Amino acid sequence: HEIINIDKLTYAGNLSNLGDLYNHPHHHFYRQDICNRAEMEAIIFKHGPDCIIHMAAESHVDRSIDNADEFIQTNVNGTHALLAASLEYYRQLKNKDNFRFIHLSTDEVFGSLDDSGQFNETMPYRPNSPYAASKASSDLLVRAYHKTYGFPTIIVNASNNYGPKQYPEKLIPLTILNALEQKPLPIYGDGSQIRDWLFVESHVAALFDLIVAGRVGESYCIGAENEIRNIEIVQKICAILD
């Protein structure tokens, strides 16, 4: 596979995470903002991809509460710019059946979990934060492009990811680092919020499955059946470190 990697390299981006892959002959890196439609169009037309996986997003709930502007700009306006550029490319393809646009979203668009179970694709959208609202908005744009233009989209509503090299503002890495340094542990409210936790490599495996077998126009919840309260995650980490 040839990988075209576009990243704005905000505070959470780190090129060193790529390691030796950065210089791999099948890897092409561009430091660009997805809000720049002209640049997106130029890169897409230059490389002619079979699949675009739209991962770019502001994703930290606490930051969205402090300042929602960047979340609207990247998650809503940026998604639209990327959709518009990708649609121009799609329209000139001779073999349109082989192309897919996969949009990564979050299960937080469905609101909060209670003790009764899991999120599923039939649930109504009930976002509870500016972050979740911005992702819900981007989902609706992606759906509209499919319905209006016949653009071959797939929406992925994944649960909380965790794994190596995750930026340490998220709950699991931040708890680990703060505990190791004997600092206060970050818990929102009383920690009773229930979330599902998905290991990043499991998420990647699911994305490969969707590239091959995902149905155009569908949305897919990707989770790990690891529903647990935030306070229990923190307690597990403390027990392991102790």
Short mmCIF file of the C-alpha atoms (twelve columns), coordinates in Angstrom:
data_MODEL
# 
_entry.id   MODEL 
# 
loop_
_atom_site.group_PDB 
_atom_site.id 
_atom_site.type_symbol 
_atom_site.label_atom_id 
_atom_site.label_alt_id 
_atom_site.label_comp_id 
_atom_site.label_asym_id 
_atom_site.label_seq_id 
_atom_site.Cartn_x 
_atom_site.Cartn_y 
_atom_site.Cartn_z 
_atom_site.pdbx_PDB_model_num 
ATOM 1   C CA . HIS A 1   0.000   0.000  0.000   1 
ATOM 2   C CA . GLU A 2   0.984   3.600  -0.589  1 
ATOM 3   C CA . ILE A 3   0.085   5.857  2.325   1 
ATOM 4   C CA . ILE A 4   -0.535  9.569  1.897   1 
ATOM 5   C CA . ASN A 5   -0.366  11.054 5.388   1 
ATOM 6   C CA . ILE A 6   -1.774  14.554 5.944   1 
ATOM 7   C CA . ASP A 7   -1.409  16.140 9.377   1 
ATOM 8   C CA . LYS A 8   -1.538  19.723 10.613  1 
ATOM 9   C CA . LEU A 9   0.831   18.787 13.472  1 
ATOM 10  C CA . THR A 10  -1.022  20.620 16.203  1 
ATOM 11  C CA . TYR A 11  0.074   20.360 19.839  1 
ATOM 12  C CA . ALA A 12  -0.881  16.653 19.834  1 
ATOM 13  C CA . GLY A 13  0.999   15.731 16.639  1 
ATOM 14  C CA . ASN A 14  4.488   14.268 16.790  1 
ATOM 15  C CA . LEU A 15  6.382   13.148 13.693  1 
ATOM 16  C CA . SER A 16  8.721   11.008 15.792  1 
ATOM 17  C CA . ASN A 17  5.780   8.643  16.369  1 
ATOM 18  C CA . LEU A 18  6.251   7.486  12.785  1 
ATOM 19  C CA . GLY A 19  9.780   6.250  13.442  1 
ATOM 20  C CA . ASP A 20  11.378  4.622  10.384  1 
ATOM 21  C CA . LEU A 21  8.074   4.703  8.521   1 
ATOM 22  C CA . TYR A 22  8.550   8.423  7.884   1 
ATOM 23  C CA . ASN A 23  11.189  7.695  5.234   1 
ATOM 24  C CA . HIS A 24  9.508   4.580  3.835   1 
ATOM 25  C CA . PRO A 25  9.266   4.822  0.011   1 
ATOM 26  C CA . HIS A 26  5.522   4.099  0.156   1 
ATOM 27  C CA . HIS A 27  4.826   6.831  2.714   1 
ATOM 28  C CA . HIS A 28  4.215   10.449 1.711   1 
ATOM 29  C CA . PHE A 29  3.812   13.088 4.411   1 
ATOM 30  C CA . TYR A 30  2.216   16.519 3.998   1 
ATOM 31  C CA . ARG A 31  1.947   19.082 6.762   1 
ATOM 32  C CA . GLN A 32  -1.349  20.685 5.833   1 
ATOM 33  C CA . ASP A 33  -4.654  21.774 7.334   1 
ATOM 34  C CA . ILE A 34  -7.719  19.903 6.033   1 
ATOM 35  C CA . CYS A 35  -9.580  23.226 6.076   1 
ATOM 36  C CA . ASN A 36  -7.467  24.240 3.071   1 
ATOM 37  C CA . ARG A 37  -9.642  22.778 0.329   1 
ATOM 38  C CA . ALA A 38  -7.299  23.749 -2.519  1 
ATOM 39  C CA . GLU A 39  -4.361  21.955 -0.897  1 
ATOM 40  C CA . MET A 40  -6.489  18.887 -0.156  1 
ATOM 41  C CA . GLU A 41  -7.649  18.759 -3.747  1 
ATOM 42  C CA . ALA A 42  -4.091  19.112 -5.076  1 
ATOM 43  C CA . ILE A 43  -2.765  16.275 -2.888  1 
ATOM 44  C CA . ILE A 44  -5.690  13.965 -3.667  1 
ATOM 45  C CA . PHE A 45  -5.452  14.509 -7.410  1 
ATOM 46  C CA . LYS A 46  -1.664  14.076 -7.318  1 
ATOM 47  C CA . HIS A 47  -1.749  10.655 -5.633  1 
ATOM 48  C CA . GLY A 48  -5.101  9.243  -6.793  1 
ATOM 49  C CA . PRO A 49  -6.087  7.264  -3.672  1 
ATOM 50  C CA . ASP A 50  -8.536  4.346  -3.602  1 
ATOM 51  C CA . CYS A 51  -9.600  5.243  -0.081  1 
ATOM 52  C CA . ILE A 52  -9.575  8.353  2.077   1 
ATOM 53  C CA . ILE A 53  -9.706  7.744  5.832   1 
ATOM 54  C CA . HIS A 54  -10.667 10.998 7.518   1 
ATOM 55  C CA . MET A 55  -9.136  10.873 11.016  1 
ATOM 56  C CA . ALA A 56  -8.265  14.545 11.469  1 
ATOM 57  C CA . ALA A 57  -10.079 16.097 14.421  1 
ATOM 58  C CA . GLU A 58  -9.864  18.084 17.582  1 
ATOM 59  C CA . SER A 59  -10.855 15.390 20.043  1 
ATOM 60  C CA . HIS A 60  -10.365 16.373 23.689  1 
ATOM 61  C CA . VAL A 61  -13.657 17.055 25.465  1 
ATOM 62  C CA . ASP A 62  -12.163 19.322 28.136  1 
ATOM 63  C CA . ARG A 63  -10.557 21.565 25.509  1 
ATOM 64  C CA . SER A 64  -13.870 21.833 23.667  1 
ATOM 65  C CA . ILE A 65  -15.516 23.035 26.875  1 
ATOM 66  C CA . ASP A 66  -12.845 25.709 27.357  1 
ATOM 67  C CA . ASN A 67  -12.878 26.862 23.716  1 
ATOM 68  C CA . ALA A 68  -15.142 25.329 21.091  1 
ATOM 69  C CA . ASP A 69  -13.976 27.476 18.157  1 
ATOM 70  C CA . GLU A 70  -11.178 25.165 16.961  1 
ATOM 71  C CA . PHE A 71  -13.500 22.164 17.203  1 
ATOM 72  C CA . ILE A 72  -16.064 23.784 14.910  1 
ATOM 73  C CA . GLN A 73  -13.338 24.916 12.514  1 
ATOM 74  C CA . THR A 74  -11.562 21.561 12.166  1 
ATOM 75  C CA . ASN A 75  -14.335 19.052 12.797  1 
ATOM 76  C CA . VAL A 76  -17.107 20.792 10.854  1 
ATOM 77  C CA . ASN A 77  -15.514 23.178 8.344   1 
ATOM 78  C CA . GLY A 78  -12.503 20.922 7.826   1 
ATOM 79  C CA . THR A 79  -14.686 17.889 7.184   1 
ATOM 80  C CA . HIS A 80  -16.677 19.849 4.627   1 
ATOM 81  C CA . ALA A 81  -13.516 21.052 2.856   1 
ATOM 82  C CA . LEU A 82  -12.202 17.484 2.666   1 
ATOM 83  C CA . LEU A 83  -15.556 16.168 1.448   1 
ATOM 84  C CA . ALA A 84  -15.776 18.826 -1.258  1 
ATOM 85  C CA . ALA A 85  -12.213 18.163 -2.460  1 
ATOM 86  C CA . SER A 86  -12.779 14.397 -2.422  1 
ATOM 87  C CA . LEU A 87  -16.056 14.706 -4.340  1 
ATOM 88  C CA . GLU A 88  -14.293 16.621 -7.141  1 
ATOM 89  C CA . TYR A 89  -11.767 13.802 -7.362  1 
ATOM 90  C CA . TYR A 90  -14.467 11.110 -7.252  1 
ATOM 91  C CA . ARG A 91  -16.464 12.691 -10.073 1 
ATOM 92  C CA . GLN A 92  -13.611 12.271 -12.551 1 
ATOM 93  C CA . LEU A 93  -12.825 8.653  -11.651 1 
ATOM 94  C CA . LYS A 94  -13.495 6.151  -14.411 1 
ATOM 95  C CA . ASN A 95  -13.852 3.238  -11.992 1 
ATOM 96  C CA . LYS A 96  -15.894 4.700  -9.162  1 
ATOM 97  C CA . ASP A 97  -16.718 1.332  -7.544  1 
ATOM 98  C CA . ASN A 98  -13.268 0.990  -5.979  1 
ATOM 99  C CA . PHE A 99  -13.317 4.282  -4.058  1 
ATOM 100 C CA . ARG A 100 -14.341 4.804  -0.415  1 
ATOM 101 C CA . PHE A 101 -14.422 7.780  1.953   1 
ATOM 102 C CA . ILE A 102 -14.283 6.542  5.562   1 
ATOM 103 C CA . HIS A 103 -15.106 9.121  8.213   1 
ATOM 104 C CA . LEU A 104 -13.916 8.466  11.765  1 
ATOM 105 C CA . SER A 105 -16.308 9.749  14.375  1 
ATOM 106 C CA . THR A 106 -17.079 8.889  17.985  1 
ATOM 107 C CA . ASP A 107 -19.773 7.080  19.940  1 
ATOM 108 C CA . GLU A 108 -20.048 10.242 22.032  1 
ATOM 109 C CA . VAL A 109 -22.475 11.575 19.395  1 
ATOM 110 C CA . PHE A 110 -25.042 9.234  21.014  1 
ATOM 111 C CA . GLY A 111 -24.662 10.831 24.444  1 
ATOM 112 C CA . SER A 112 -23.965 8.952  27.652  1 
ATOM 113 C CA . LEU A 113 -24.077 5.259  28.465  1 
ATOM 114 C CA . ASP A 114 -26.062 4.013  31.423  1 
ATOM 115 C CA . ASP A 115 -25.894 0.634  33.140  1 
ATOM 116 C CA . SER A 116 -28.092 -0.992 30.503  1 
ATOM 117 C CA . GLY A 117 -25.647 -1.789 27.745  1 
ATOM 118 C CA . GLN A 118 -23.844 -0.468 24.689  1 
ATOM 119 C CA . PHE A 119 -24.156 2.127  21.967  1 
ATOM 120 C CA . ASN A 120 -25.548 0.965  18.624  1 
ATOM 121 C CA . GLU A 121 -26.067 2.431  15.171  1 
ATOM 122 C CA . THR A 122 -29.821 2.974  15.605  1 
ATOM 123 C CA . MET A 123 -29.542 5.314  18.579  1 
ATOM 124 C CA . PRO A 124 -30.529 8.987  18.186  1 
ATOM 125 C CA . TYR A 125 -27.826 11.630 18.303  1 
ATOM 126 C CA . ARG A 126 -27.620 13.303 21.716  1 
ATOM 127 C CA . PRO A 127 -24.202 14.971 21.999  1 
ATOM 128 C CA . ASN A 128 -23.376 16.351 25.436  1 
ATOM 129 C CA . SER A 129 -20.255 18.435 24.750  1 
ATOM 130 C CA . PRO A 130 -19.104 20.881 22.063  1 
ATOM 131 C CA . TYR A 131 -16.688 18.165 20.896  1 
ATOM 132 C CA . ALA A 132 -19.449 15.582 20.492  1 
ATOM 133 C CA . ALA A 133 -21.699 18.164 18.823  1 
ATOM 134 C CA . SER A 134 -18.978 19.039 16.299  1 
ATOM 135 C CA . LYS A 135 -18.505 15.346 15.455  1 
ATOM 136 C CA . ALA A 136 -22.269 14.841 15.149  1 
ATOM 137 C CA . SER A 137 -22.321 17.776 12.727  1 
ATOM 138 C CA . SER A 138 -19.532 16.241 10.649  1 
ATOM 139 C CA . ASP A 139 -21.378 12.902 10.574  1 
ATOM 140 C CA . LEU A 140 -24.457 14.627 9.178   1 
ATOM 141 C CA . LEU A 141 -22.375 16.330 6.484   1 
ATOM 142 C CA . VAL A 142 -20.878 12.984 5.466   1 
ATOM 143 C CA . ARG A 143 -24.331 11.394 5.340   1 
ATOM 144 C CA . ALA A 144 -25.660 14.311 3.277   1 
ATOM 145 C CA . TYR A 145 -22.851 13.965 0.718   1 
ATOM 146 C CA . HIS A 146 -23.758 10.311 0.294   1 
ATOM 147 C CA . LYS A 147 -27.489 10.955 -0.037  1 
ATOM 148 C CA . THR A 148 -27.177 14.061 -2.220  1 
ATOM 149 C CA . TYR A 149 -24.260 13.211 -4.498  1 
ATOM 150 C CA . GLY A 150 -24.024 9.424  -4.285  1 
ATOM 151 C CA . PHE A 151 -20.583 9.854  -2.712  1 
ATOM 152 C CA . PRO A 152 -19.415 6.480  -1.307  1 
ATOM 153 C CA . THR A 153 -19.055 7.196  2.401   1 
ATOM 154 C CA . ILE A 154 -18.818 5.036  5.511   1 
ATOM 155 C CA . ILE A 155 -19.138 6.493  9.022   1 
ATOM 156 C CA . VAL A 156 -17.312 4.927  11.972  1 
ATOM 157 C CA . ASN A 157 -18.519 5.701  15.496  1 
ATOM 158 C CA . ALA A 158 -15.711 4.300  17.621  1 
ATOM 159 C CA . SER A 159 -15.403 4.137  21.377  1 
ATOM 160 C CA . ASN A 160 -12.538 5.619  23.417  1 
ATOM 161 C CA . ASN A 161 -9.176  4.637  21.959  1 
ATOM 162 C CA . TYR A 162 -6.073  3.966  24.036  1 
ATOM 163 C CA . GLY A 163 -2.605  2.643  23.292  1 
ATOM 164 C CA . PRO A 164 1.078   3.455  22.812  1 
ATOM 165 C CA . LYS A 165 2.120   7.048  22.074  1 
ATOM 166 C CA . GLN A 166 -1.295  8.535  22.824  1 
ATOM 167 C CA . TYR A 167 -1.012  12.214 23.695  1 
ATOM 168 C CA . PRO A 168 -1.098  12.417 27.507  1 
ATOM 169 C CA . GLU A 169 -4.206  14.571 27.857  1 
ATOM 170 C CA . LYS A 170 -6.454  11.498 27.590  1 
ATOM 171 C CA . LEU A 171 -7.564  9.660  30.710  1 
ATOM 172 C CA . ILE A 172 -5.413  6.514  30.597  1 
ATOM 173 C CA . PRO A 173 -1.979  7.990  29.744  1 
ATOM 174 C CA . LEU A 174 -2.576  11.023 31.966  1 
ATOM 175 C CA . THR A 175 -3.554  8.834  34.916  1 
ATOM 176 C CA . ILE A 176 -0.481  6.630  34.420  1 
ATOM 177 C CA . LEU A 177 1.937   9.561  34.180  1 
ATOM 178 C CA . ASN A 178 0.418   11.483 37.088  1 
ATOM 179 C CA . ALA A 179 0.399   8.390  39.291  1 
ATOM 180 C CA . LEU A 180 4.047   7.657  38.522  1 
ATOM 181 C CA . GLU A 181 4.922   11.246 39.462  1 
ATOM 182 C CA . GLN A 182 2.705   11.229 42.595  1 
ATOM 183 C CA . LYS A 183 0.500   13.994 41.183  1 
ATOM 184 C CA . PRO A 184 -3.295  14.372 41.624  1 
ATOM 185 C CA . LEU A 185 -5.282  12.109 39.326  1 
ATOM 186 C CA . PRO A 186 -7.643  13.677 36.773  1 
ATOM 187 C CA . ILE A 187 -11.232 12.515 37.310  1 
ATOM 188 C CA . TYR A 188 -14.176 14.420 35.865  1 
ATOM 189 C CA . GLY A 189 -16.965 14.825 38.411  1 
ATOM 190 C CA . ASP A 190 -17.403 11.693 40.493  1 
ATOM 191 C CA . GLY A 191 -15.984 9.430  37.772  1 
ATOM 192 C CA . SER A 192 -19.266 7.595  37.257  1 
ATOM 193 C CA . GLN A 193 -19.310 8.094  33.480  1 
ATOM 194 C CA . ILE A 194 -19.357 4.774  31.633  1 
ATOM 195 C CA . ARG A 195 -17.181 4.430  28.535  1 
ATOM 196 C CA . ASP A 196 -16.066 1.591  26.296  1 
ATOM 197 C CA . TRP A 197 -12.295 1.307  25.771  1 
ATOM 198 C CA . LEU A 198 -10.863 0.175  22.434  1 
ATOM 199 C CA . PHE A 199 -7.185  -0.683 21.910  1 
ATOM 200 C CA . VAL A 200 -5.891  1.326  18.964  1 
ATOM 201 C CA . GLU A 201 -4.604  -1.700 16.991  1 
ATOM 202 C CA . SER A 202 -8.025  -3.350 17.282  1 
ATOM 203 C CA . HIS A 203 -9.518  -0.166 15.827  1 
ATOM 204 C CA . VAL A 204 -7.055  -0.279 12.929  1 
ATOM 205 C CA . ALA A 205 -7.935  -3.929 12.236  1 
ATOM 206 C CA . ALA A 206 -11.614 -2.985 12.111  1 
ATOM 207 C CA . LEU A 207 -10.873 -0.157 9.671   1 
ATOM 208 C CA . PHE A 208 -9.127  -2.588 7.323   1 
ATOM 209 C CA . ASP A 209 -12.224 -4.793 7.458   1 
ATOM 210 C CA . LEU A 210 -14.414 -1.818 6.558   1 
ATOM 211 C CA . ILE A 211 -12.195 -0.831 3.622   1 
ATOM 212 C CA . VAL A 212 -12.665 -4.324 2.215   1 
ATOM 213 C CA . ALA A 213 -16.217 -5.204 3.233   1 
ATOM 214 C CA . GLY A 214 -17.945 -2.098 4.609   1 
ATOM 215 C CA . ARG A 215 -21.238 -1.168 2.986   1 
ATOM 216 C CA . VAL A 216 -21.371 2.274  1.410   1 
ATOM 217 C CA . GLY A 217 -23.796 4.610  3.153   1 
ATOM 218 C CA . GLU A 218 -23.705 2.685  6.435   1 
ATOM 219 C CA . SER A 219 -22.422 3.693  9.840   1 
ATOM 220 C CA . TYR A 220 -20.624 1.260  12.132  1 
ATOM 221 C CA . CYS A 221 -20.104 1.331  15.878  1 
ATOM 222 C CA . ILE A 222 -16.679 -0.052 16.720  1 
ATOM 223 C CA . GLY A 223 -16.141 -1.051 20.327  1 
ATOM 224 C CA . ALA A 224 -14.486 -3.662 22.490  1 
ATOM 225 C CA . GLU A 225 -17.258 -4.488 24.980  1 
ATOM 226 C CA . ASN A 226 -15.100 -2.919 27.680  1 
ATOM 227 C CA . GLU A 227 -17.770 -0.716 29.250  1 
ATOM 228 C CA . ILE A 228 -16.501 0.546  32.573  1 
ATOM 229 C CA . ARG A 229 -16.806 3.622  34.799  1 
ATOM 230 C CA . ASN A 230 -13.953 6.128  34.586  1 
ATOM 231 C CA . ILE A 231 -13.271 5.835  38.318  1 
ATOM 232 C CA . GLU A 232 -12.813 2.067  37.926  1 
ATOM 233 C CA . ILE A 233 -10.281 2.588  35.107  1 
ATOM 234 C CA . VAL A 234 -8.296  4.876  37.396  1 
ATOM 235 C CA . GLN A 235 -8.485  2.377  40.257  1 
ATOM 236 C CA . LYS A 236 -7.264  -0.450 37.984  1 
ATOM 237 C CA . ILE A 237 -4.291  1.624  36.864  1 
ATOM 238 C CA . CYS A 238 -3.416  2.460  40.471  1 
ATOM 239 C CA . ALA A 239 -3.639  -1.204 41.458  1 
ATOM 240 C CA . ILE A 240 -1.301  -2.221 38.629  1 
ATOM 241 C CA . LEU A 241 1.229   0.515  39.468  1 
ATOM 242 C CA . ASP A 242 1.064   -0.324 43.182  1 
# 
